[in-house]
Each structure stands twice: as C-alpha cells, then as structure tokens.
Coordinates of C-alpha atoms in Angstrom, one line a residue:
M619 CA 0.0 0.0 0.0
N620 CA 1.3 3.5 -0.9
R621 CA 2.8 5.2 2.1
Q622 CA 4.9 8.3 2.8
H623 CA 8.5 7.9 1.6
I624 CA 11.3 8.8 4.1
I625 CA 12.1 11.9 1.9
N626 CA 8.5 13.2 2.5
Q627 CA 8.9 12.6 6.3
K628 CA 12.2 14.4 6.4
G629 CA 10.7 17.2 4.5
E630 CA 8.0 17.6 7.1
I631 CA 10.6 17.8 9.8
E632 CA 12.9 20.3 8.1
F633 CA 10.1 22.6 6.9
R634 CA 8.4 22.7 10.3
K635 CA 11.7 23.3 12.0
N636 CA 12.0 26.5 9.9
L637 CA 8.4 27.5 10.6
Y638 CA 9.3 27.2 14.3
L639 CA 12.3 29.5 13.9
Q640 CA 10.2 32.1 12.0
Q641 CA 6.9 32.0 14.0
V642 CA 8.2 31.3 17.5
E643 CA 11.7 32.7 17.6
G644 CA 11.0 35.6 15.1
K645 CA 13.7 34.8 12.5
T646 CA 13.0 35.6 8.9
I647 CA 13.2 32.3 7.0
F648 CA 10.3 32.7 4.5
H649 CA 8.9 35.8 3.0
D650 CA 5.8 33.9 1.9
E651 CA 4.7 32.3 5.2
F652 CA 2.8 33.8 8.2
D653 CA 4.9 35.7 10.7
T654 CA 4.4 35.5 14.5
H655 CA 1.3 37.7 14.6
G656 CA -0.2 36.2 11.4
I657 CA 0.0 32.6 12.6
E658 CA -1.4 33.5 16.0
T659 CA -4.5 35.1 14.4
I660 CA -5.0 31.9 12.3
L661 CA -4.5 29.6 15.3
Q662 CA -7.1 31.6 17.4
K663 CA -9.7 31.0 14.6
R664 CA -8.8 27.3 14.5
M665 CA -9.2 27.1 18.2
N666 CA -12.6 28.8 18.2
N667 CA -13.7 26.4 15.4
T668 CA -12.4 23.4 17.3
L669 CA -14.2 24.4 20.5
Q670 CA -17.5 24.8 18.6
Q671 CA -17.2 21.4 16.8
M672 CA -16.0 19.4 19.9
T673 CA -18.8 21.0 22.0
E674 CA -21.3 19.7 19.5
L675 CA -19.8 16.2 19.6
K676 CA -19.9 16.3 23.4
E677 CA -23.6 17.3 23.4
K678 CA -24.2 14.2 21.3
R679 CA -22.8 12.2 24.2
I680 CA -19.7 11.2 22.2
T681 CA -16.9 10.2 24.5
L682 CA -13.9 12.6 24.0
S683 CA -11.5 11.3 26.6
P684 CA -8.9 10.0 26.4
Y685 CA -8.3 11.3 22.9
I686 CA -5.5 11.3 20.3
E687 CA -5.0 14.2 17.9
I688 CA -3.0 13.2 14.8
G689 CA -0.9 15.8 13.0
A690 CA -1.3 18.1 16.0
E691 CA 1.5 20.5 14.9
R692 CA 1.4 23.4 17.5
R693 CA -1.2 21.5 19.6
Q694 CA -3.6 24.5 19.5
R695 CA -6.6 22.2 19.2
S696 CA -5.4 19.9 21.9
L697 CA -5.0 22.9 24.2
V698 CA -8.7 23.5 23.6
M699 CA -9.5 19.9 24.5
E700 CA -7.5 20.0 27.7
N701 CA -8.4 23.5 29.0
D702 CA -11.8 24.3 27.6
L703 CA -13.4 20.9 27.5
S704 CA -11.6 19.3 30.4
V705 CA -10.7 16.1 28.6
N706 CA -7.3 14.4 28.5
G707 CA -5.2 12.8 25.8
A708 CA -2.2 12.9 23.5
A709 CA -1.1 15.2 20.7
V710 CA 1.0 13.4 18.1
D711 CA 3.1 14.7 15.2
I712 CA 6.2 13.8 13.3
S713 CA 7.7 17.3 13.9
F714 CA 9.5 17.7 17.2
D715 CA 9.8 21.5 16.7
M716 CA 6.0 21.9 16.2
L717 CA 5.3 19.9 19.4
K718 CA 7.8 21.7 21.5
S719 CA 6.3 25.1 20.5
C720 CA 3.3 24.2 22.7
E721 CA 4.8 25.9 25.7
Y722 CA 5.1 29.1 23.8
Y723 CA 1.5 28.9 22.5
K724 CA 0.2 28.0 26.0
K725 CA 1.4 31.4 27.1
V726 CA 0.1 33.2 24.0
F727 CA -3.4 31.8 24.5
N728 CA -3.4 31.8 28.3
K729 CA -3.8 28.1 28.8
S730 CA -2.6 26.1 31.8
K731 CA -2.9 22.4 30.9
S732 CA -1.1 20.5 28.2
P733 CA -1.8 17.1 26.5
L734 CA 0.8 14.4 26.4
R735 CA 3.1 15.2 23.4
I736 CA 4.3 12.4 21.3
C737 CA 6.7 12.6 18.3
C738 CA 5.9 9.5 16.2
D739 CA 4.9 8.1 12.8
A740 CA 1.2 8.1 12.0
N741 CA 1.7 4.8 10.1
N742 CA 2.9 3.1 13.4
L743 CA 0.9 4.7 16.2
P744 CA 2.4 3.8 19.6
F745 CA -0.9 2.8 21.2
M746 CA -2.4 -0.6 21.9
S747 CA -5.2 -1.9 19.7
H748 CA -8.8 -1.1 20.7
S749 CA -7.8 1.3 23.4
I750 CA -8.8 4.9 22.6
P751 CA -12.4 6.1 22.3
F752 CA -11.8 9.3 20.3
I753 CA -9.2 10.1 17.6
F754 CA -9.3 13.3 15.5
C755 CA -7.3 15.2 13.0
Y756 CA -7.5 18.4 10.9
E757 CA -5.7 19.0 7.6
T758 CA -3.6 15.9 8.0
L759 CA -4.7 12.9 5.8
H760 CA -3.9 14.7 2.5
H761 CA -0.2 14.8 3.5
F762 CA -0.1 11.1 2.6
P763 CA -0.1 9.5 -0.9
Q764 CA -3.3 7.7 0.2
P765 CA -5.3 8.2 3.4
T766 CA -6.1 4.4 3.7
P767 CA -3.0 3.3 5.6
V768 CA -3.5 5.9 8.3
T769 CA -7.3 5.3 8.6
Q770 CA -6.6 1.6 9.0
E771 CA -4.1 2.4 11.8
I772 CA -6.7 4.7 13.4
F773 CA -9.2 1.9 13.2
R774 CA -6.8 -0.4 15.0
V775 CA -6.3 1.9 17.9
L776 CA -9.9 3.0 18.3
S777 CA -11.9 1.2 21.0
P778 CA -15.2 -0.5 20.2
G779 CA -17.8 2.2 20.0
G780 CA -15.1 4.8 19.5
R781 CA -15.3 7.7 17.1
F782 CA -12.9 9.1 14.5
F783 CA -13.5 12.8 13.6
F784 CA -11.7 14.6 10.8
D785 CA -12.1 17.9 9.0
E786 CA -10.5 20.3 6.5
E787 CA -9.4 17.6 4.1
P788 CA -9.6 18.3 0.4
F789 CA -11.1 16.2 -2.3
K790 CA -10.4 16.3 -6.0
Q791 CA -11.7 19.2 -8.1
V792 CA -12.6 17.5 -11.4
F793 CA -13.4 20.8 -13.3
H794 CA -9.8 22.2 -13.2
F795 CA -7.3 23.0 -15.9
S796 CA -3.6 23.5 -15.1
L797 CA -2.8 26.4 -17.4
Y798 CA -0.3 28.4 -15.4
K799 CA 1.6 28.3 -12.1
G800 CA 0.0 30.3 -9.3
K801 CA 1.7 32.4 -6.6
K802 CA 2.5 30.6 -3.3
I803 CA -0.7 30.4 -1.3
Y804 CA 0.6 32.4 1.7
S805 CA 2.5 35.1 -0.2
N806 CA 1.2 38.7 -0.2
H807 CA 0.5 38.4 -3.9
S808 CA -1.8 35.5 -3.3
L809 CA -3.5 36.9 -0.1
E810 CA -4.2 40.2 -1.8
R811 CA -5.7 38.9 -5.0
S812 CA -9.0 40.3 -6.3
K813 CA -12.1 38.1 -6.3
I814 CA -11.9 37.7 -10.1
K815 CA -8.2 36.6 -9.8
K816 CA -9.1 34.1 -7.1
I817 CA -11.8 32.5 -9.3
L818 CA -9.4 32.3 -12.3
D819 CA -6.7 30.8 -10.1
Y820 CA -9.1 28.3 -8.6
F821 CA -10.0 26.8 -12.0
F822 CA -6.8 27.3 -14.0
S823 CA -3.7 27.7 -11.9
V824 CA -1.4 25.1 -10.3
K825 CA -1.3 25.7 -6.6
T826 CA 2.2 26.2 -5.2
C827 CA 3.5 26.3 -1.6
N828 CA 6.7 25.9 0.3
E829 CA 5.7 22.5 1.6
V830 CA 6.0 21.0 -1.8
E831 CA 9.4 22.5 -2.3
Y832 CA 10.6 20.7 0.9
G833 CA 9.2 17.3 -0.4
I834 CA 6.0 17.4 1.7
I835 CA 3.0 15.7 0.0
E836 CA 0.1 18.1 -0.7
N837 CA -2.4 15.6 -2.1
D838 CA -5.4 17.8 -3.1
D839 CA -6.5 15.3 -5.8
I840 CA -7.9 12.6 -3.6
S841 CA -10.9 11.4 -5.4
L842 CA -14.3 10.7 -3.8
R843 CA -13.8 7.1 -4.6
T844 CA -10.5 7.0 -2.8
W845 CA -12.1 8.7 0.2
K846 CA -14.8 6.0 0.3
Q847 CA -12.2 3.3 0.1
A848 CA -10.2 4.8 3.0
L849 CA -13.3 5.0 5.2
Q850 CA -15.0 1.7 4.3
I851 CA -13.3 0.0 7.2
F852 CA -15.6 1.9 9.6
Q853 CA -19.0 0.3 10.1
E854 CA -20.9 3.6 10.6
K855 CA -20.1 6.9 8.8
E856 CA -21.5 10.4 8.6
I857 CA -19.4 12.1 6.0
Y858 CA -20.1 15.4 4.3
L859 CA -18.7 17.3 1.3
R860 CA -18.6 21.1 1.7
K861 CA -18.2 23.9 -0.8
R862 CA -18.8 27.4 0.4
K863 CA -22.5 27.6 1.4
F864 CA -23.7 24.1 0.7
Q865 CA -22.8 20.6 1.9
V866 CA -24.0 17.1 0.9
N867 CA -23.7 13.7 2.4
L868 CA -21.0 11.6 0.7
Y869 CA -22.9 8.3 1.1
N870 CA -26.5 9.4 1.1
P871 CA -26.9 12.7 -0.8
D872 CA -30.2 14.4 -0.4
S873 CA -29.5 16.4 -3.5
Y874 CA -27.7 14.8 -6.5
F875 CA -27.3 18.2 -8.0
A876 CA -25.3 19.4 -5.0
Y877 CA -23.3 16.1 -5.1
F878 CA -22.5 16.6 -8.8
A879 CA -21.6 20.2 -8.2
A880 CA -19.2 19.2 -5.4
Y881 CA -17.7 16.5 -7.6
L882 CA -16.9 19.1 -10.3
L883 CA -15.8 21.9 -8.1
G884 CA -14.0 20.1 -5.3
G885 CA -14.0 21.2 -1.7
I886 CA -13.6 19.9 1.8
V887 CA -14.5 16.4 3.2
S888 CA -15.2 15.9 6.9
G889 CA -17.2 13.8 9.2
V890 CA -17.5 11.2 12.0
C891 CA -16.7 7.5 11.6
T892 CA -17.7 4.9 14.2
K893 CA -16.2 1.5 15.1
T894 CA -19.1 -0.7 16.2
G895 CA -19.3 -2.1 19.7
S896 CA -19.9 -0.9 23.2
I897 CA -17.5 1.7 24.5
G898 CA -15.8 1.0 27.9
N899 CA -15.9 3.0 31.0
G900 CA -13.4 5.5 29.7
N901 CA -11.2 5.3 32.7
L902 CA -8.0 4.2 30.8
S903 CA -5.2 6.6 31.2
I904 CA -3.5 7.7 27.9
Y905 CA -0.2 6.6 29.5
N906 CA -1.5 3.1 30.0
A907 CA -2.4 2.8 26.3
L908 CA 1.2 3.4 25.2
I909 CA 3.2 0.6 23.6
C910 CA 6.7 0.1 22.3
P911 CA 6.8 1.2 18.7
S912 CA 9.7 -1.2 17.9
C913 CA 7.8 -4.2 19.1
G914 CA 4.6 -2.8 17.7
E915 CA 6.0 -2.6 14.2
S916 CA 6.2 -6.4 14.2
G917 CA 2.7 -6.8 15.7
D918 CA 3.9 -7.5 19.3
E919 CA 2.2 -4.9 21.5
Q920 CA 4.3 -4.4 24.6
P921 CA 3.7 -1.7 27.2
V922 CA 6.2 1.0 28.0
E923 CA 6.7 2.5 31.4
I924 CA 8.2 5.8 32.5
N925 CA 11.8 5.6 33.7
N926 CA 13.3 8.9 34.8
D927 CA 13.5 11.1 31.7
S928 CA 12.5 8.3 29.2
F929 CA 10.0 5.5 28.6
Q930 CA 11.2 1.9 28.4
C931 CA 9.7 -1.2 26.9
I932 CA 9.1 -3.9 29.5
R933 CA 10.0 -6.6 27.1
C934 CA 12.8 -5.5 24.8
S935 CA 14.1 -2.8 27.1
K936 CA 14.5 -0.2 24.3
T937 CA 14.5 3.3 25.7
Y938 CA 12.5 6.3 24.3
P939 CA 13.6 9.7 25.4
I940 CA 11.6 12.7 26.7
I941 CA 13.0 16.0 25.4
N942 CA 11.4 19.3 26.2
D943 CA 8.4 17.3 27.5
V944 CA 8.0 15.6 24.1
V945 CA 8.2 11.8 24.0
F946 CA 9.9 10.2 21.0
L947 CA 8.1 7.0 20.2
F948 CA 9.4 5.9 16.8
S949 CA 10.7 2.4 16.2
Y950 CA 14.4 2.4 16.5
K951 CA 14.8 2.0 12.7
K952 CA 12.6 5.0 12.0
L953 CA 14.1 7.1 14.8
E954 CA 17.6 6.5 13.3
E955 CA 16.3 7.7 9.9
L956 CA 14.5 10.8 11.0
Y957 CA 16.3 12.0 14.2
P958 CA 19.9 10.4 14.0
D959 CA 21.3 12.7 16.7
I960 CA 18.7 11.6 19.2
F961 CA 19.1 8.0 18.2
N962 CA 22.9 8.1 18.7
T963 CA 22.4 9.7 22.1
I964 CA 20.2 6.7 23.1
L965 CA 22.9 4.3 21.9
N966 CA 25.6 6.2 23.8
N967 CA 23.6 6.3 27.0
T968 CA 22.8 2.5 26.9
S969 CA 26.5 1.6 26.2
K970 CA 27.7 3.3 29.3

C-alpha cells in the first residue's frame, strides 16, 4: 500500500523546524509564510472552530477522553481539548519542533494544561489496539499518498464504540485545468488577489507552496472514490462534502445536483466514523495505552513504562527519550532515519 516515503517525512521535519524559527523565535526564514502575529491570528480562529465542533460532539454524548490528535502541529486544538473541554489525551506529530512550540502557545493563548506530546509516525501509532475512544485530525490525511494506511491504523487503535472525527481535508476538483503556475498560497500576492483573480486561479492555476518544495506531500487530488475506500473499514459513517454555502452527504446525498456540483468543483470532506461495539468505562489513562513502537512494528504490543527522563519497553528494554516534554516513540529504525542525533544519544547512554 502506498505510504509516505522517508524523503517526505524528512521534508515535514525540516520545513516545520524552519516554521518554528520564524513563527516562535521571530527569525526571517520565509517571505511567503505567516509571521508570528499572522499565525497566532490563524490559530485563534482554528481554536474557536475546534471548541464549537467538539462541544457539538460532546452534546451528542460522544466520549472525548482519552483522545489522540494526529498531525497536531502546535497543539492549539489539543489545548482547547484540555483546557476548555476538560478532557485528556495525546497530541502526536512527526515534527519535534512543532510539538515543543506548545509551551510558547500556552502562554500566548493563556492556557494552563497540556496534553501528552508524542513525536511519532502516524503509520505506526504507539498505542495498543482497541484502546482509545476518540481520535481526531484536521488538515492531515492529505499529506499522505493515500489516506487508507492511516485510517486503518486509526481503526486499529480505536476502542469498540469509538469515534474518529476529521475535517478540513480536500477532495479532487474535477473541473480544473492547469494552465499556469500560481503564486505561493501564503504570499502577499496570493493573499491580496482580487475576487476575479481568485476565481481564475481556482479553475486554471497550479497551486504552489513551500511545503511541496521541501518534499511534503500536498495531495489535493484525492478522489471521492478513494475517500470512500479509505473510510470503508468503519461500520458507521456520517461524511459530508462542503463547498462554500452548501454541503452534501457523501454516502446518502439528499441532492444529487449538490453532489455533482461538489464532484466538479472540489471542496472539503469531513465527518465522524464509528467503530461498532460498546464503549468501555473511559477510565483508561492515555499513558496506560502506550506501547513500544519497535515491538509494535512487528505486531507485538508491549507496554512502555516511564523511567526517569524516558520511557522503556518492559519486554525488549528499548529506551525512548523525553526531550522538552516531548516523548519520542518511533521504532528504532525510523528514529535513526528521522532523528539520527537523538538515536545516537540513546545508543551512547545505553552503552555506558
């Protein structure tokens, strides 16, 4: 099955390290990305939206704790979960720099509580099977060649009766002709376009951004058929296609005109998927759900326990460090590929 290549993963790490330098430390790395003030304005809007959506899910008696947020980046949405909704869980991302920025954004947005931060690979989530009642992500699944491997991993970790919520994921715009290269999406030229120019670019330009130049996958051409395949593992689904002022159910459209319009024009896909079964009592700690990613890669789910400034597998004794309150839970093979300095530090410590 088509998965992220190591080059794509390294691109994610390098690009987001530079974003951290620009948006947290105030250095000028990009002239076509948000600065400190710009990104904080965007994050506040995302937090407000998250609070509204999660409150609606809570009112439907959907269990939100413990949770996992995949592709959490700066953890702004997990901060909402912990502080505004009083639920507990883990924020996971492949970028150490994005995760460590949480302490900065806690102060910016006046939040006191933090989720568990885990630097890991979404293709090998370090959680035991059937353990977590709520998993969510925003703007994440399109960073993979296909969403199916990740949704299958999410399904594995979800507890019976658990929910997977996702939003802000693109689906293919069929009515589109690549006639010219557009300006980078966060550049001033792009942000200050006229309405007519935006319409022309939407139908005729090739979207460009810094992520692609770093090797990050920006898969905006995921077809509706592919989305259905990625989500078919879930027994119950309520998925919607959105485009500006209208939305239509992906599986049971009440308007085939709206469905066809979405098919042609593209837009956002979002919704809630359910794993059938009866949910447990919800008392499991997020820490008790952690497993050794090296053992887990071979299908052997072994717990890890905290040991001073690291976690350690109770079976293979491999050690996983905690740096700036971020836990590194990659398999040793993946950790060596993505974070060689940290991997070598582990080897040096264990050889003493």
